[in-house]
């Protein structure tokens, strides 16, 4: 170790289960320790953590909301004196943009989590924002030195709909975890039929209801496992009862055995109306389990190579048809081929190289 290492402070609202949380805890742990000295600030509580963080310093601010953490974050940055501050999720990015005014010698990077123009249609937050909120958002993002987009759709949205300069944006996809195991063979169907799975929060954005609509038309025997929890749970379960398929559904609120469930499944289903960059879908392919997703913005068409690792469906009937097509030919969907289709582009080594280049380059400007 030497003093020439680049010091980076990563900041995340919480370490609850979620894509942004997983990536923001993964990157600082995996960066080359000879080149980078990383620490992680978590605004929320340690008791809520779903991810283990090792070999770097972690500070929990124990705040319920990002807004309440402004003074504490300022103090942590002042004390650590990093070269770079890297934050994730829009409302935190806005705050860090504002704080950057107070630290002119530090570079501030924000990681965007969703396609902003679309995700608002499926958010539980008010669609109309106050003039003050809009002003803070505009100013906050203005003062960030760089914004990481997870997908081409996110990049285009920020340029076309939010007038972000291209020079401020960089596309870096999410990495496949090195701890992920690839399955060697397709598990045989049991007495409960084919094993179908979805991993994701039970919220409107994730589109579980339209997955159920498609499954209600399926003629093949199946069991459908939903991993995740959220505000739409009761509505989703009621819809399953309405369709008379509730006995085919297994719900798991939280598990640290997601990769095992993906490995044992025959097919991953995604109903999202919008994504940032769908980690669970990517991980399913990486394991070797093919996927079917509804057509939606957020990197889905970047991950899915149709006919190789899955299909993209246009509507409910098309979704049902594509499920049937894959399950009827499941022996042809070799796990090694499905897995290799994403490892070529999204290996941890490849994505970490891009982050290392970003961190080096931004300090030279």
mmCIF file of N, CA and C in Angstrom, residues 242-294:
data_model
loop_
_atom_site.group_PDB
_atom_site.id
_atom_site.type_symbol
_atom_site.label_atom_id
_atom_site.label_comp_id
_atom_site.label_asym_id
_atom_site.label_seq_id
_atom_site.Cartn_x
_atom_site.Cartn_y
_atom_site.Cartn_z
ATOM 1 N N UNK A 242 -57.857 -14.256 -8.220
ATOM 2 C CA UNK A 242 -58.844 -13.923 -9.243
ATOM 3 C C UNK A 242 -58.647 -14.772 -10.503
ATOM 4 N N UNK A 243 -57.384 -15.047 -10.815
ATOM 5 C CA UNK A 243 -57.056 -15.856 -11.995
ATOM 6 C C UNK A 243 -57.069 -17.350 -11.691
ATOM 7 N N UNK A 244 -57.266 -17.694 -10.409
ATOM 8 C CA UNK A 244 -57.315 -19.086 -9.946
ATOM 9 C C UNK A 244 -55.998 -19.827 -10.186
ATOM 10 N N UNK A 245 -54.891 -19.114 -9.961
ATOM 11 C CA UNK A 245 -53.577 -19.759 -10.087
ATOM 12 C C UNK A 245 -52.780 -19.624 -8.784
ATOM 13 N N UNK A 246 -53.468 -19.254 -7.689
ATOM 14 C CA UNK A 246 -52.751 -19.011 -6.431
ATOM 15 C C UNK A 246 -52.037 -20.259 -5.910
ATOM 16 N N UNK A 247 -52.558 -21.448 -6.226
ATOM 17 C CA UNK A 247 -51.938 -22.677 -5.733
ATOM 18 C C UNK A 247 -50.638 -23.027 -6.464
ATOM 19 N N UNK A 248 -50.384 -22.327 -7.554
ATOM 20 C CA UNK A 248 -49.149 -22.565 -8.300
ATOM 21 C C UNK A 248 -48.027 -21.613 -7.872
ATOM 22 N N UNK A 249 -48.330 -20.704 -6.959
ATOM 23 C CA UNK A 249 -47.379 -19.651 -6.600
ATOM 24 C C UNK A 249 -46.711 -19.925 -5.260
ATOM 25 N N UNK A 250 -45.393 -19.733 -5.240
ATOM 26 C CA UNK A 250 -44.608 -19.778 -4.003
ATOM 27 C C UNK A 250 -43.997 -18.399 -3.809
ATOM 28 N N UNK A 251 -44.263 -17.786 -2.652
ATOM 29 C CA UNK A 251 -43.700 -16.466 -2.387
ATOM 30 C C UNK A 251 -42.626 -16.553 -1.311
ATOM 31 N N UNK A 252 -41.463 -15.978 -1.608
ATOM 32 C CA UNK A 252 -40.354 -15.903 -0.655
ATOM 33 C C UNK A 252 -40.002 -14.433 -0.487
ATOM 34 N N UNK A 253 -40.216 -13.901 0.710
ATOM 35 C CA UNK A 253 -39.983 -12.475 0.928
ATOM 36 C C UNK A 253 -38.530 -12.086 0.779
ATOM 37 N N UNK A 254 -37.646 -12.835 1.412
ATOM 38 C CA UNK A 254 -36.213 -12.559 1.310
ATOM 39 C C UNK A 254 -35.439 -13.854 1.482
ATOM 40 N N UNK A 255 -34.362 -13.978 0.728
ATOM 41 C CA UNK A 255 -33.463 -15.125 0.873
ATOM 42 C C UNK A 255 -32.077 -14.724 0.407
ATOM 43 N N UNK A 256 -31.063 -15.272 1.043
ATOM 44 C CA UNK A 256 -29.696 -15.064 0.561
ATOM 45 C C UNK A 256 -29.251 -16.224 -0.327
ATOM 46 N N UNK A 257 -30.226 -17.018 -0.772
ATOM 47 C CA UNK A 257 -29.965 -18.157 -1.660
ATOM 48 C C UNK A 257 -30.560 -17.925 -3.048
ATOM 49 N N UNK A 258 -30.573 -16.676 -3.495
ATOM 50 C CA UNK A 258 -31.179 -16.350 -4.795
ATOM 51 C C UNK A 258 -30.525 -17.133 -5.920
ATOM 52 N N UNK A 259 -29.197 -17.207 -5.912
ATOM 53 C CA UNK A 259 -28.501 -17.907 -6.995
ATOM 54 C C UNK A 259 -28.898 -19.376 -7.046
ATOM 55 N N UNK A 260 -29.116 -19.979 -5.880
ATOM 56 C CA UNK A 260 -29.544 -21.379 -5.843
ATOM 57 C C UNK A 260 -30.917 -21.540 -6.480
ATOM 58 N N UNK A 261 -31.831 -20.621 -6.186
ATOM 59 C CA UNK A 261 -33.178 -20.673 -6.775
ATOM 60 C C UNK A 261 -33.110 -20.468 -8.294
ATOM 61 N N UNK A 262 -32.248 -19.560 -8.751
ATOM 62 C CA UNK A 262 -32.103 -19.343 -10.185
ATOM 63 C C UNK A 262 -31.560 -20.591 -10.870
ATOM 64 N N UNK A 263 -30.620 -21.246 -10.217
ATOM 65 C CA UNK A 263 -30.019 -22.452 -10.789
ATOM 66 C C UNK A 263 -31.032 -23.580 -10.920
ATOM 67 N N UNK A 264 -31.934 -23.693 -9.959
ATOM 68 C CA UNK A 264 -32.907 -24.781 -9.958
ATOM 69 C C UNK A 264 -34.096 -24.523 -10.887
ATOM 70 N N UNK A 265 -34.223 -23.297 -11.373
ATOM 71 C CA UNK A 265 -35.385 -22.935 -12.196
ATOM 72 C C UNK A 265 -35.139 -23.229 -13.675
ATOM 73 N N UNK A 266 -36.237 -23.409 -14.388
ATOM 74 C CA UNK A 266 -36.145 -23.623 -15.831
ATOM 75 C C UNK A 266 -36.199 -22.316 -16.608
ATOM 76 N N UNK A 267 -36.856 -21.292 -16.033
ATOM 77 C CA UNK A 267 -37.086 -20.071 -16.789
ATOM 78 C C UNK A 267 -37.309 -18.889 -15.847
ATOM 79 N N UNK A 268 -36.657 -17.764 -16.161
ATOM 80 C CA UNK A 268 -36.829 -16.521 -15.403
ATOM 81 C C UNK A 268 -37.815 -15.626 -16.150
ATOM 82 N N UNK A 269 -38.765 -15.031 -15.415
ATOM 83 C CA UNK A 269 -39.784 -14.162 -16.015
ATOM 84 C C UNK A 269 -39.642 -12.741 -15.480
ATOM 85 N N UNK A 270 -39.679 -11.769 -16.370
ATOM 86 C CA UNK A 270 -39.611 -10.363 -15.952
ATOM 87 C C UNK A 270 -40.765 -9.580 -16.567
ATOM 88 N N UNK A 271 -41.503 -8.880 -15.699
ATOM 89 C CA UNK A 271 -42.653 -8.118 -16.164
ATOM 90 C C UNK A 271 -42.465 -6.624 -16.128
ATOM 91 N N UNK A 272 -41.276 -6.140 -15.804
ATOM 92 C CA UNK A 272 -41.033 -4.710 -15.550
ATOM 93 C C UNK A 272 -41.485 -3.816 -16.694
ATOM 94 N N UNK A 273 -42.021 -2.656 -16.290
ATOM 95 C CA UNK A 273 -42.376 -1.610 -17.254
ATOM 96 C C UNK A 273 -41.177 -0.715 -17.549
ATOM 97 N N UNK A 274 -40.223 -0.669 -16.638
ATOM 98 C CA UNK A 274 -39.002 0.108 -16.813
ATOM 99 C C UNK A 274 -37.958 -0.448 -15.846
ATOM 100 N N UNK A 275 -36.702 -0.413 -16.271
ATOM 101 C CA UNK A 275 -35.594 -0.844 -15.432
ATOM 102 C C UNK A 275 -34.469 0.180 -15.527
ATOM 103 N N UNK A 276 -33.487 0.043 -14.644
ATOM 104 C CA UNK A 276 -32.247 0.781 -14.795
ATOM 105 C C UNK A 276 -31.319 -0.095 -15.614
ATOM 106 N N UNK A 277 -30.994 -1.229 -15.045
ATOM 107 C CA UNK A 277 -30.294 -2.319 -15.711
ATOM 108 C C UNK A 277 -30.608 -3.536 -14.863
ATOM 109 N N UNK A 278 -31.405 -4.475 -15.371
ATOM 110 C CA UNK A 278 -32.004 -5.517 -14.527
ATOM 111 C C UNK A 278 -31.015 -6.570 -14.032
ATOM 112 N N UNK A 279 -30.584 -6.415 -12.780
ATOM 113 C CA UNK A 279 -29.580 -7.310 -12.210
ATOM 114 C C UNK A 279 -30.040 -8.754 -12.160
ATOM 115 N N UNK A 280 -31.271 -8.974 -11.682
ATOM 116 C CA UNK A 280 -31.750 -10.346 -11.522
ATOM 117 C C UNK A 280 -31.838 -11.058 -12.869
ATOM 118 N N UNK A 281 -32.279 -10.346 -13.889
ATOM 119 C CA UNK A 281 -32.359 -10.926 -15.231
ATOM 120 C C UNK A 281 -30.962 -11.283 -15.732
ATOM 121 N N UNK A 282 -30.011 -10.367 -15.528
ATOM 122 C CA UNK A 282 -28.625 -10.622 -15.922
ATOM 123 C C UNK A 282 -28.059 -11.822 -15.175
ATOM 124 N N UNK A 283 -28.334 -11.893 -13.866
ATOM 125 C CA UNK A 283 -27.812 -12.987 -13.050
ATOM 126 C C UNK A 283 -28.420 -14.330 -13.445
ATOM 127 N N UNK A 284 -29.689 -14.322 -13.847
ATOM 128 C CA UNK A 284 -30.310 -15.558 -14.299
ATOM 129 C C UNK A 284 -29.599 -16.091 -15.542
ATOM 130 N N UNK A 285 -29.337 -15.187 -16.493
ATOM 131 C CA UNK A 285 -28.598 -15.601 -17.679
ATOM 132 C C UNK A 285 -27.208 -16.105 -17.307
ATOM 133 N N UNK A 286 -26.543 -15.395 -16.389
ATOM 134 C CA UNK A 286 -25.190 -15.771 -15.995
ATOM 135 C C UNK A 286 -25.151 -17.155 -15.359
ATOM 136 N N UNK A 287 -26.178 -17.485 -14.587
ATOM 137 C CA UNK A 287 -26.288 -18.815 -13.986
ATOM 138 C C UNK A 287 -26.477 -19.872 -15.060
ATOM 139 N N UNK A 288 -27.200 -19.501 -16.132
ATOM 140 C CA UNK A 288 -27.481 -20.445 -17.206
ATOM 141 C C UNK A 288 -28.954 -20.714 -17.415
ATOM 142 N N UNK A 289 -29.814 -19.907 -16.747
ATOM 143 C CA UNK A 289 -31.268 -20.061 -16.874
ATOM 144 C C UNK A 289 -31.811 -19.015 -17.843
ATOM 145 N N UNK A 290 -32.466 -19.426 -18.929
ATOM 146 C CA UNK A 290 -32.968 -18.460 -19.919
ATOM 147 C C UNK A 290 -34.074 -17.581 -19.355
ATOM 148 N N UNK A 291 -34.364 -16.496 -20.064
ATOM 149 C CA UNK A 291 -35.278 -15.472 -19.548
ATOM 150 C C UNK A 291 -36.301 -15.064 -20.604
ATOM 151 N N UNK A 292 -37.449 -14.588 -20.099
ATOM 152 C CA UNK A 292 -38.432 -13.918 -20.949
ATOM 153 C C UNK A 292 -38.813 -12.624 -20.252
ATOM 154 N N UNK A 293 -38.775 -11.513 -20.982
ATOM 155 C CA UNK A 293 -39.106 -10.218 -20.412
ATOM 156 C C UNK A 293 -40.046 -9.472 -21.345
ATOM 157 N N UNK A 294 -40.917 -8.674 -20.761
ATOM 158 C CA UNK A 294 -41.719 -7.759 -21.567
ATOM 159 C C UNK A 294 -40.809 -6.667 -22.136
#
